Amino acid sequence: MSDLKSEITKRRTFAIISHPDAGKTTITEKFLLYGGAIQLAGTVKGKKNTRHAVSDWMEIEKQRGISVTSSVLQFEYAGHCINILDTPGHQDFSEDTYRTLMAADSAIMVIDASKGVEAQTRKLFKVCSMRGIPIFTFINKMDLESRDPYDLLDELEKELGIDTYAVNWPIGCGKEFKGVYDRQKNHIMAFEAASVSGVKEAKSTIYPIDDPALESLIGERLWDTLQDDIELLSGAGEDFDLDRVREGTLSPVFFGSALTNFGVEPFLQYFLEMTPPPTARTSHGEIVDPFDEHFSAFVFKIQANMNKAHRDRIAFMRICSGKFEKGMDVYHVQAGKKIQLAQPQQMMAQDRAIIDEAYAGDIIGVFDPGIFSIGDTVCTPGFDCKFSGIPTFAPEVFCRIRQKDTMKRKQFIKGMEQIAQEGAIQIFQEPHTGMEEVIVGVVGTLQLDVLEYRLKNEYRVDIVMESLPYQYLRWIENEEVQPDELKITSDSKVVQDYRGRYLLLFTSMWNMNWAMDKNPDLRLAEFGRAEE
Ligand code: G4P
């Protein structure tokens, strides 16, 4: 196999999605441990102060002790080169979290077994399912009291609309958790709580299903339940179908306990077997083969002010085909210019390192002197390629913003436009008004703090923010609709985005449904179509 082919074939690029506290960080950390990328549990965690080793670029981050943007972790495991895209949750949930999913080839969805599907999981799932990427489910915290596993699967199917296939099945939960039955390998991995130098670790021992010791190990009641479960699953459940997994319509489900490191490594091994190597992306409606020797990539995230002293930006790119080499000339399609990608970096587990080469599937961050926009394509000069852009995701928090000092109008407009161009915020205007007042929409409230901070520090503009009661934003899809003539409740509002597209703002779902009812032809979209 050629170098290019073998390098690309061994890559797996995915995101881990979950509601905060389901265990995403804990699982990521176990993955890194298996790969030898970190030596000690607790290195990735430490939400308070220690995480700055990974991204220590912004004052606000230091003040709050949280990571503002997601990072990418790369490590090797079992012959694979793994890229994990970290999707921030908690207060730092933002549009970047959604955009990061555009760079992933698959997703791992971590669910807390006592809670099931939660709000943030639902939102992130929606974006993954829009892209049709494979979604793997890890039902975590089985060492604690959990909900009935059938209920959990039922909820995944009904709430998210995806079929499920349980690859393993839990035996009890909480204090009675005895392990999992692996349906493919037909064996039981028994769970035994233990503590290794103060760190919670479980002992996991494999028993073939016909091992006579099992019944007494598990106990008669749970043994009987397991027999019934095995029968029921093989009779009533979905069949395993790798094609459906790859299309994103069937989610393989695994039960385990990340904290005790139980079931995580077998999960990783199954996952690596089932998830595809870098998948093809489309350009001008045609497939770009990841193995094509021409380099191509698209920008999915722009991070400002990584280095306070230089006020620079880093553009994160997903490589879609070929190989990237440091210092190579590339063509920036949107600007119509040849450029060099400066200071290409990759995020390793703890450090940011300058890299010499990278392959399809990898994510690189390059120095951006202010030329890139979200969705831009770069490629080998002469390679006819332009990836379909990245959609805009509906913000959920809105406020009206104006500058305190009217003399600073120019700086205010410049700052707002630049920050919006980076994709850190979205700006909207009421039709027929100027830029004196702007409606800003964000996915997470932290973005508003970032906006205020940056306007003050980079553009010397103080602003006044007035929060608005809207919760839902929808793009009007049908162009023939006359926005002025729409029947909407008095507390709903028509606005325009920077491309002049019309949108509706609603304070409640009820109001949105009312508008749909009264305007039967109106078609609303939750995603703003990508720029072509
Ligand atoms: P997140 O990144 O999805 O937000 O979740 P994270 O991994 O930080 O886990 C949230 C909490 O749940 C942590 O506890 C973590 O130790 C715990 N946890 C994760 N997986 C399991 C599991 O399988 N079993 C049990 N019992 N707990 C689990 P914490 O108290 O918030 O943090 P810490 O004090 O342990 O650091």
XYZ file of C-alpha atoms and ligand atoms in Angstrom:
568
model
C 0.000 0.000 0.000
C 1.295 3.445 -0.804
C 2.228 5.721 2.043
C -0.698 8.020 1.347
C -3.196 5.187 1.219
C -2.026 3.500 4.406
C -1.859 6.776 6.328
C -5.401 7.739 5.339
C -6.818 4.245 5.834
C -5.690 4.140 9.446
C -7.353 7.431 10.383
C -10.598 7.733 12.343
C -12.014 11.187 12.981
C -14.971 11.540 15.309
C -16.677 13.704 17.910
C -17.996 12.697 21.295
C -21.360 14.261 22.018
C -23.267 14.316 25.280
C -25.164 16.373 27.761
C -22.844 17.825 30.432
C -21.887 15.317 33.137
C -22.791 12.201 31.176
C -19.100 11.237 31.141
C -17.619 12.541 27.888
C -14.404 13.770 29.512
C -13.976 10.545 31.449
C -14.335 8.431 28.305
C -11.994 10.680 26.316
C -9.452 10.324 29.065
C -9.673 6.526 29.022
C -9.193 6.535 25.242
C -6.075 8.657 25.649
C -4.779 6.326 28.329
C -5.128 3.263 26.070
C -3.347 5.134 23.329
C -0.532 6.059 25.703
C -1.158 9.739 24.948
C -1.429 10.462 28.656
C -0.109 8.474 31.574
C -2.343 9.563 34.369
C -6.066 9.674 34.822
C -7.191 13.175 35.706
C -4.971 14.934 33.187
C -7.694 15.882 30.757
C -10.177 16.690 33.472
C -9.613 19.281 36.110
C -12.185 21.715 34.842
C -10.920 24.397 37.149
C -7.320 25.348 36.580
C -5.370 22.544 35.062
C -7.046 22.452 31.675
C -5.216 25.582 30.571
C -2.436 23.352 29.394
C -4.695 22.475 26.463
C -5.947 25.936 25.625
C -4.758 28.878 27.585
C -5.416 31.600 25.137
C -7.932 33.930 26.537
C -8.369 36.027 29.641
C -11.995 35.181 29.938
C -11.126 31.542 29.924
C -8.661 32.033 32.737
C -11.114 34.040 34.752
C -13.796 31.458 34.427
C -11.697 28.356 34.377
C -13.397 26.904 31.373
C -12.371 26.118 27.879
C -13.998 28.458 25.392
C -13.397 26.509 22.254
C -13.071 22.899 21.441
C -9.759 21.288 20.757
C -8.716 18.308 18.730
C -6.845 15.411 20.230
C -4.770 13.044 18.127
C -3.236 9.773 19.246
C -2.412 6.300 17.990
C -4.155 3.161 19.138
C -3.977 -0.378 17.763
C -2.649 0.695 14.391
C -5.169 3.512 14.055
C -4.517 7.215 14.091
C -7.381 8.700 16.050
C -8.612 12.290 15.898
C -11.126 13.186 18.594
C -12.954 16.431 18.118
C -13.919 17.769 21.501
C -17.343 19.373 21.579
C -17.631 21.710 24.550
C -20.688 21.523 26.726
C -21.649 23.419 29.889
C -21.636 27.208 29.544
C -19.189 27.091 26.663
C -21.679 25.390 24.379
C -21.665 27.489 21.227
C -22.158 27.403 17.504
C -18.597 26.078 17.294
C -19.821 22.946 18.985
C -22.166 22.356 16.054
C -19.598 23.322 13.443
C -17.088 20.906 14.878
C -19.508 18.124 13.984
C -19.100 19.102 10.319
C -15.496 17.940 10.532
C -16.328 14.531 12.044
C -16.896 11.276 10.175
C -18.858 9.748 13.029
C -20.015 10.493 16.555
C -20.043 8.764 19.895
C -23.068 9.714 21.943
C -22.587 9.295 25.672
C -25.768 8.858 27.692
C -26.084 8.835 31.473
C -27.909 5.574 32.247
C -29.952 7.167 35.012
C -31.065 10.086 32.834
C -31.421 8.932 29.238
C -31.633 11.418 26.367
C -31.088 14.993 27.620
C -31.427 18.428 26.015
C -27.904 18.929 24.711
C -27.652 15.376 23.424
C -30.820 15.972 21.453
C -29.472 19.141 19.825
C -26.131 17.616 18.898
C -27.769 14.452 17.666
C -29.936 16.483 15.319
C -26.866 17.976 13.632
C -25.208 14.562 13.290
C -28.324 13.048 11.873
C -28.711 15.903 9.387
C -25.304 14.850 8.046
C -26.165 11.154 8.101
C -22.974 10.188 9.939
C -22.734 6.956 11.968
C -23.697 7.445 15.612
C -22.527 5.061 18.327
C -24.147 5.079 21.748
C -22.323 4.468 25.010
C -24.711 4.169 27.953
C -22.556 5.167 30.878
C -22.566 4.922 34.668
C -23.940 1.396 34.913
C -22.151 1.118 38.265
C -24.834 3.492 39.578
C -28.589 2.949 39.736
C -29.853 3.185 36.170
C -33.079 3.222 34.227
C -34.374 0.051 32.648
C -32.210 -0.702 29.566
C -35.250 -1.430 27.378
C -36.692 1.959 28.336
C -33.440 3.635 27.423
C -33.354 2.028 23.971
C -36.998 2.843 23.483
C -36.314 6.470 24.316
C -33.406 6.636 21.838
C -35.648 5.254 19.124
C -38.688 7.386 19.877
C -37.045 10.661 20.853
C -34.206 10.658 18.379
C -35.753 8.548 15.662
C -32.801 6.201 15.233
C -32.960 2.396 15.410
C -30.679 0.725 17.910
C -28.740 -2.501 18.112
C -27.429 -3.448 21.570
C -23.969 -4.901 21.026
C -23.775 -5.775 24.689
C -26.401 -6.024 27.402
C -26.104 -5.090 31.066
C -26.573 -7.529 33.898
C -28.061 -5.536 36.764
C -26.985 -2.024 37.683
C -25.686 0.000 40.606
C -24.668 -2.134 43.561
C -25.967 -5.162 41.702
C -24.076 -4.458 38.464
C -22.494 -7.766 37.441
C -21.160 -6.907 34.016
C -22.274 -7.102 30.400
C -23.152 -9.871 27.986
C -21.384 -9.412 24.655
C -23.926 -10.530 22.042
C -21.423 -10.770 19.208
C -18.762 -12.677 21.060
C -21.291 -14.609 23.136
C -19.412 -14.099 26.362
C -19.837 -12.281 29.617
C -17.510 -9.629 30.877
C -17.926 -9.706 34.622
C -17.645 -6.527 36.649
C -15.935 -6.403 39.993
C -15.509 -3.035 41.680
C -11.975 -2.307 42.804
C -9.785 0.605 43.681
C -6.281 0.946 42.291
C -4.218 3.432 44.292
C -7.331 5.376 45.130
C -8.544 5.460 41.506
C -11.809 3.652 40.848
C -11.088 0.740 38.523
C -13.157 -2.353 37.889
C -11.752 -5.803 37.353
C -13.258 -7.263 34.214
C -13.071 -11.000 33.644
C -14.307 -12.776 30.522
C -16.462 -15.942 30.857
C -17.929 -17.884 27.926
C -21.711 -17.894 28.242
C -21.736 -21.654 28.964
C -19.256 -21.401 31.847
C -20.869 -23.279 34.769
C -19.451 -20.784 37.262
C -21.539 -17.963 35.842
C -24.873 -18.683 37.436
C -23.528 -18.548 40.957
C -21.342 -15.558 40.117
C -24.251 -13.515 38.835
C -26.893 -14.888 41.168
C -29.977 -16.847 40.191
C -32.362 -13.935 39.716
C -30.110 -11.894 37.423
C -29.054 -15.054 35.586
C -32.706 -15.848 34.818
C -33.326 -12.265 33.706
C -30.314 -12.459 31.423
C -31.609 -15.658 29.794
C -34.916 -13.911 29.100
C -33.136 -10.806 27.805
C -30.960 -12.798 25.407
C -34.031 -14.487 23.981
C -36.013 -11.300 23.745
C -33.226 -9.356 22.073
C -32.603 -11.957 19.426
C -36.332 -12.283 18.738
C -37.595 -8.716 18.878
C -34.584 -6.464 18.311
C -33.140 -5.070 15.095
C -30.554 -7.167 13.254
C -27.042 -5.851 13.096
C -26.408 -4.246 9.718
C -23.120 -2.424 9.155
C -24.478 -0.597 6.109
C -27.241 0.915 8.207
C -24.717 1.859 10.886
C -22.621 3.639 8.268
C -25.710 5.449 6.924
C -26.521 6.661 10.405
C -29.894 4.927 10.692
C -28.873 2.210 13.166
C -26.911 3.031 16.298
C -24.829 0.293 17.919
C -25.364 0.580 21.671
C -22.888 -0.349 24.405
C -23.372 -0.351 28.165
C -20.491 0.341 30.529
C -18.963 2.464 33.207
C -16.314 4.943 32.162
C -15.237 5.964 35.632
C -14.338 2.415 36.584
C -12.928 1.811 33.118
C -15.373 -1.003 32.543
C -16.406 -1.788 28.975
C -14.623 1.235 27.510
C -11.761 -0.514 25.732
C -13.958 -3.219 24.137
C -16.234 -0.385 23.070
C -13.319 1.469 21.470
C -12.278 -1.691 19.643
C -15.772 -2.324 18.248
C -16.105 1.320 17.387
C -12.840 1.374 15.421
C -13.934 -1.706 13.513
C -17.344 -0.275 12.637
C -16.610 3.391 12.036
C -15.314 4.326 8.583
C -11.920 5.775 7.649
C -12.077 9.368 6.340
C -15.255 9.725 4.314
C -15.601 11.561 1.030
C -16.918 15.120 0.901
C -18.690 16.778 -1.996
C -17.509 19.631 -4.135
C -19.702 21.121 -6.895
C -22.032 18.187 -6.194
C -19.274 15.668 -6.915
C -17.401 13.358 -4.597
C -13.829 14.234 -3.673
C -12.028 10.982 -2.942
C -10.042 11.246 0.326
C -7.288 9.196 -1.355
C -6.920 11.657 -4.205
C -3.337 12.863 -4.119
C -4.398 16.490 -4.416
C -4.681 18.207 -1.075
C -8.000 19.777 -0.125
C -9.501 21.030 3.136
C -12.253 23.266 4.479
C -12.339 25.691 7.385
C -14.845 24.735 10.063
C -13.796 26.912 12.957
C -11.974 30.171 13.491
C -10.563 30.938 16.877
C -9.520 34.474 17.639
C -6.837 35.787 19.936
C -5.040 32.558 20.621
C -2.040 34.666 21.412
C -2.995 37.858 23.136
C 0.230 39.613 22.203
C -0.400 39.174 18.494
C -4.166 39.285 18.231
C -4.021 36.576 15.623
C -6.551 34.001 14.663
C -6.286 30.299 14.072
C -8.363 28.725 11.327
C -9.124 25.065 11.931
C -9.344 22.948 8.804
C -10.474 19.448 8.141
C -8.328 17.830 5.466
C -10.596 16.101 2.975
C -8.107 14.633 0.527
C -4.426 14.049 0.004
C -1.544 15.123 2.140
C -0.602 18.441 3.668
C 3.071 19.390 3.887
C 4.452 22.310 5.811
C 5.305 25.244 3.599
C 3.329 23.999 0.600
C 1.502 26.483 -1.605
C -2.254 26.132 -1.560
C -5.033 27.848 -3.404
C -7.605 29.686 -1.286
C -10.690 29.208 -3.432
C -12.928 31.941 -1.975
C -10.203 34.583 -2.225
C -9.003 33.318 -5.612
C -5.388 33.464 -4.368
C -2.379 31.279 -3.842
C -1.218 31.335 -0.226
C 1.038 29.495 2.179
C -0.480 28.022 5.283
C 1.617 29.408 8.096
C 2.412 27.699 11.386
C 0.364 24.571 10.822
C -0.470 23.129 14.218
C -2.086 20.077 15.577
C -3.476 19.656 19.024
C -1.904 16.729 20.767
C -3.264 15.545 24.075
C -1.682 18.338 26.044
C 0.268 20.510 23.688
C -0.031 22.345 20.507
C 2.700 21.188 18.169
C 3.904 22.493 14.838
C 3.475 19.759 12.280
C 5.286 18.879 9.082
C 2.600 16.800 7.454
C -0.990 15.748 7.855
C -3.425 13.569 5.901
C -7.069 13.380 4.884
C -9.083 12.978 8.071
C -6.732 15.156 10.122
C -7.514 18.552 11.552
C -4.938 21.296 11.390
C -4.998 24.784 12.801
C -3.225 27.415 10.723
C -2.351 31.018 11.378
C -5.025 33.245 9.882
C -4.159 36.864 9.172
C -7.877 37.542 8.785
C -8.466 36.033 5.361
C -10.565 32.983 6.129
C -14.264 32.570 6.707
C -16.102 29.527 8.007
C -16.664 27.071 5.169
C -13.754 28.247 2.951
C -11.900 25.720 0.798
C -8.135 25.486 0.303
C -6.574 23.007 -2.102
C -3.631 22.181 -4.316
C -3.437 24.909 -6.992
C -5.176 23.709 -10.135
C -7.347 21.175 -8.302
C -10.902 22.167 -9.105
C -12.536 21.911 -5.726
C -14.991 23.902 -3.626
C -16.715 22.177 -0.753
C -20.313 22.940 -0.024
C -20.163 25.351 2.907
C -21.249 24.948 6.486
C -24.838 25.710 7.439
C -25.681 28.369 10.005
C -27.284 26.975 13.130
C -30.186 28.693 14.815
C -29.087 30.664 17.890
C -31.210 30.434 21.017
C -30.205 33.513 22.967
C -30.831 37.002 21.602
C -30.111 40.536 22.625
C -30.131 43.993 21.187
C -26.778 45.708 21.171
C -25.716 49.304 20.698
C -22.558 51.279 21.403
C -22.509 53.509 24.495
C -20.579 56.277 22.802
C -22.150 57.246 19.497
C -18.811 58.684 18.340
C -17.500 55.129 18.161
C -19.927 54.072 15.481
C -17.273 53.084 12.937
C -15.336 50.891 15.360
C -18.574 49.347 16.564
C -19.658 48.368 13.065
C -16.200 47.094 12.159
C -15.917 45.038 15.332
C -19.387 43.555 15.029
C -18.859 42.680 11.385
C -15.472 41.093 11.946
C -16.589 39.057 14.917
C -19.674 37.932 13.007
C -17.504 37.007 10.010
C -15.427 34.730 12.219
C -18.683 33.043 13.116
C -18.444 33.877 16.832
C -21.884 35.512 16.780
C -24.694 36.001 14.285
C -26.054 39.446 13.629
C -29.541 40.339 12.480
C -31.339 43.511 11.636
C -34.900 44.543 11.468
C -35.709 45.281 7.829
C -35.240 48.937 6.845
C -32.990 49.876 9.788
C -29.298 50.761 10.000
C -26.422 49.353 12.017
C -26.968 51.643 15.048
C -28.715 48.810 16.774
C -28.122 45.214 16.023
C -29.785 42.029 17.157
C -27.208 39.462 18.118
C -27.976 35.768 18.313
C -25.791 33.184 20.001
C -26.061 29.504 20.831
C -24.524 29.830 24.314
C -24.485 32.872 26.594
C -20.722 32.757 27.003
C -20.462 34.031 23.434
C -22.071 37.289 24.599
C -19.402 37.732 27.262
C -16.761 37.034 24.642
C -18.352 39.620 22.347
C -18.436 42.306 25.038
C -14.868 41.533 26.050
C -13.531 41.616 22.524
C -15.331 44.812 21.518
C -13.866 46.499 24.548
C -10.353 45.102 24.252
C -9.837 44.931 20.521
C -12.051 47.746 19.253
C -12.240 50.013 22.331
C -16.020 50.067 22.201
C -18.298 49.801 25.219
C -21.695 48.391 24.500
C -25.123 48.195 26.055
C -26.888 44.871 25.822
C -30.590 44.439 26.245
C -31.726 40.864 26.354
C -34.627 39.899 24.140
C -37.243 37.287 24.964
C -36.891 35.280 21.752
C -36.002 31.614 21.919
C -36.506 30.292 18.427
C -35.124 31.527 15.154
C -36.119 30.085 11.822
C -35.058 30.885 8.279
C -37.887 31.471 5.807
C -37.180 28.952 3.077
C -39.632 29.985 0.390
C -38.477 33.123 -1.320
C -41.898 34.029 -2.723
C -43.219 34.746 0.776
C -43.679 38.468 1.511
C -42.358 38.862 5.065
C -44.421 42.013 5.660
C -47.592 40.170 4.866
C -47.067 37.192 7.144
C -49.569 36.601 9.914
C -47.529 36.350 13.103
C -48.255 37.096 16.746
C -47.332 40.613 17.916
C -44.419 39.310 19.963
C -42.843 37.572 16.956
C -40.472 39.480 14.704
C -39.182 39.483 11.130
C -35.427 40.061 10.793
C -32.753 39.719 8.112
C -29.343 38.127 8.352
C -26.148 39.550 6.826
C -26.938 37.911 3.511
C -30.324 39.592 3.416
C -32.257 36.390 4.052
C -35.482 36.774 5.996
C -35.997 35.019 9.311
C -38.592 34.864 12.040
C -37.973 35.210 15.754
C -40.414 33.590 18.159
C -40.719 33.759 21.919
C -42.259 30.303 22.157
C -42.921 27.132 20.237
C -46.602 27.953 20.529
C -46.074 31.170 18.560
C -44.107 29.324 15.929
C -46.854 26.763 15.511
C -49.404 29.575 15.310
C -47.452 31.178 12.456
C -47.232 27.841 10.645
C -50.968 27.367 11.083
C -51.946 30.793 9.828
C -49.515 30.773 6.904
C -49.912 27.307 5.437
C -47.401 27.960 2.640
C -44.655 29.120 4.993
C -41.633 26.819 5.114
C -39.260 27.353 8.030
C -35.768 25.928 8.423
C -33.719 25.395 11.545
C -30.453 25.616 9.623
C -29.426 28.499 7.416
C -28.323 27.062 4.113
C -24.598 27.093 3.538
C -23.110 29.613 1.176
C -22.342 27.972 -2.140
P -18.750 15.394 30.926
O -17.391 15.536 30.337
O -19.704 14.684 30.013
O -19.322 16.659 31.460
O -18.661 14.408 32.176
P -17.421 13.967 33.058
O -16.617 12.958 32.345
O -16.749 15.173 33.584
O -18.174 13.212 34.219
C -19.113 13.861 35.066
C -19.113 13.215 36.437
O -19.558 11.863 36.318
C -17.720 13.137 37.066
O -17.888 13.240 38.462
C -17.265 11.734 36.712
O -16.301 11.229 37.618
C -18.572 10.987 36.828
N -18.590 9.750 36.019
C -18.239 9.599 34.723
N -18.413 8.322 34.329
C -18.893 7.659 35.393
C -19.235 6.300 35.628
O -19.153 5.432 34.759
N -19.675 5.980 36.883
C -19.771 6.903 37.895
N -20.185 6.466 39.069
N -19.442 8.190 37.700
C -19.003 8.569 36.474
P -17.667 14.566 39.255
O -17.899 14.250 40.683
O -18.472 15.660 38.657
O -16.188 14.930 38.941
P -14.902 14.350 39.639
O -14.937 14.928 40.993
O -15.031 12.862 39.625
O -13.814 14.857 38.794
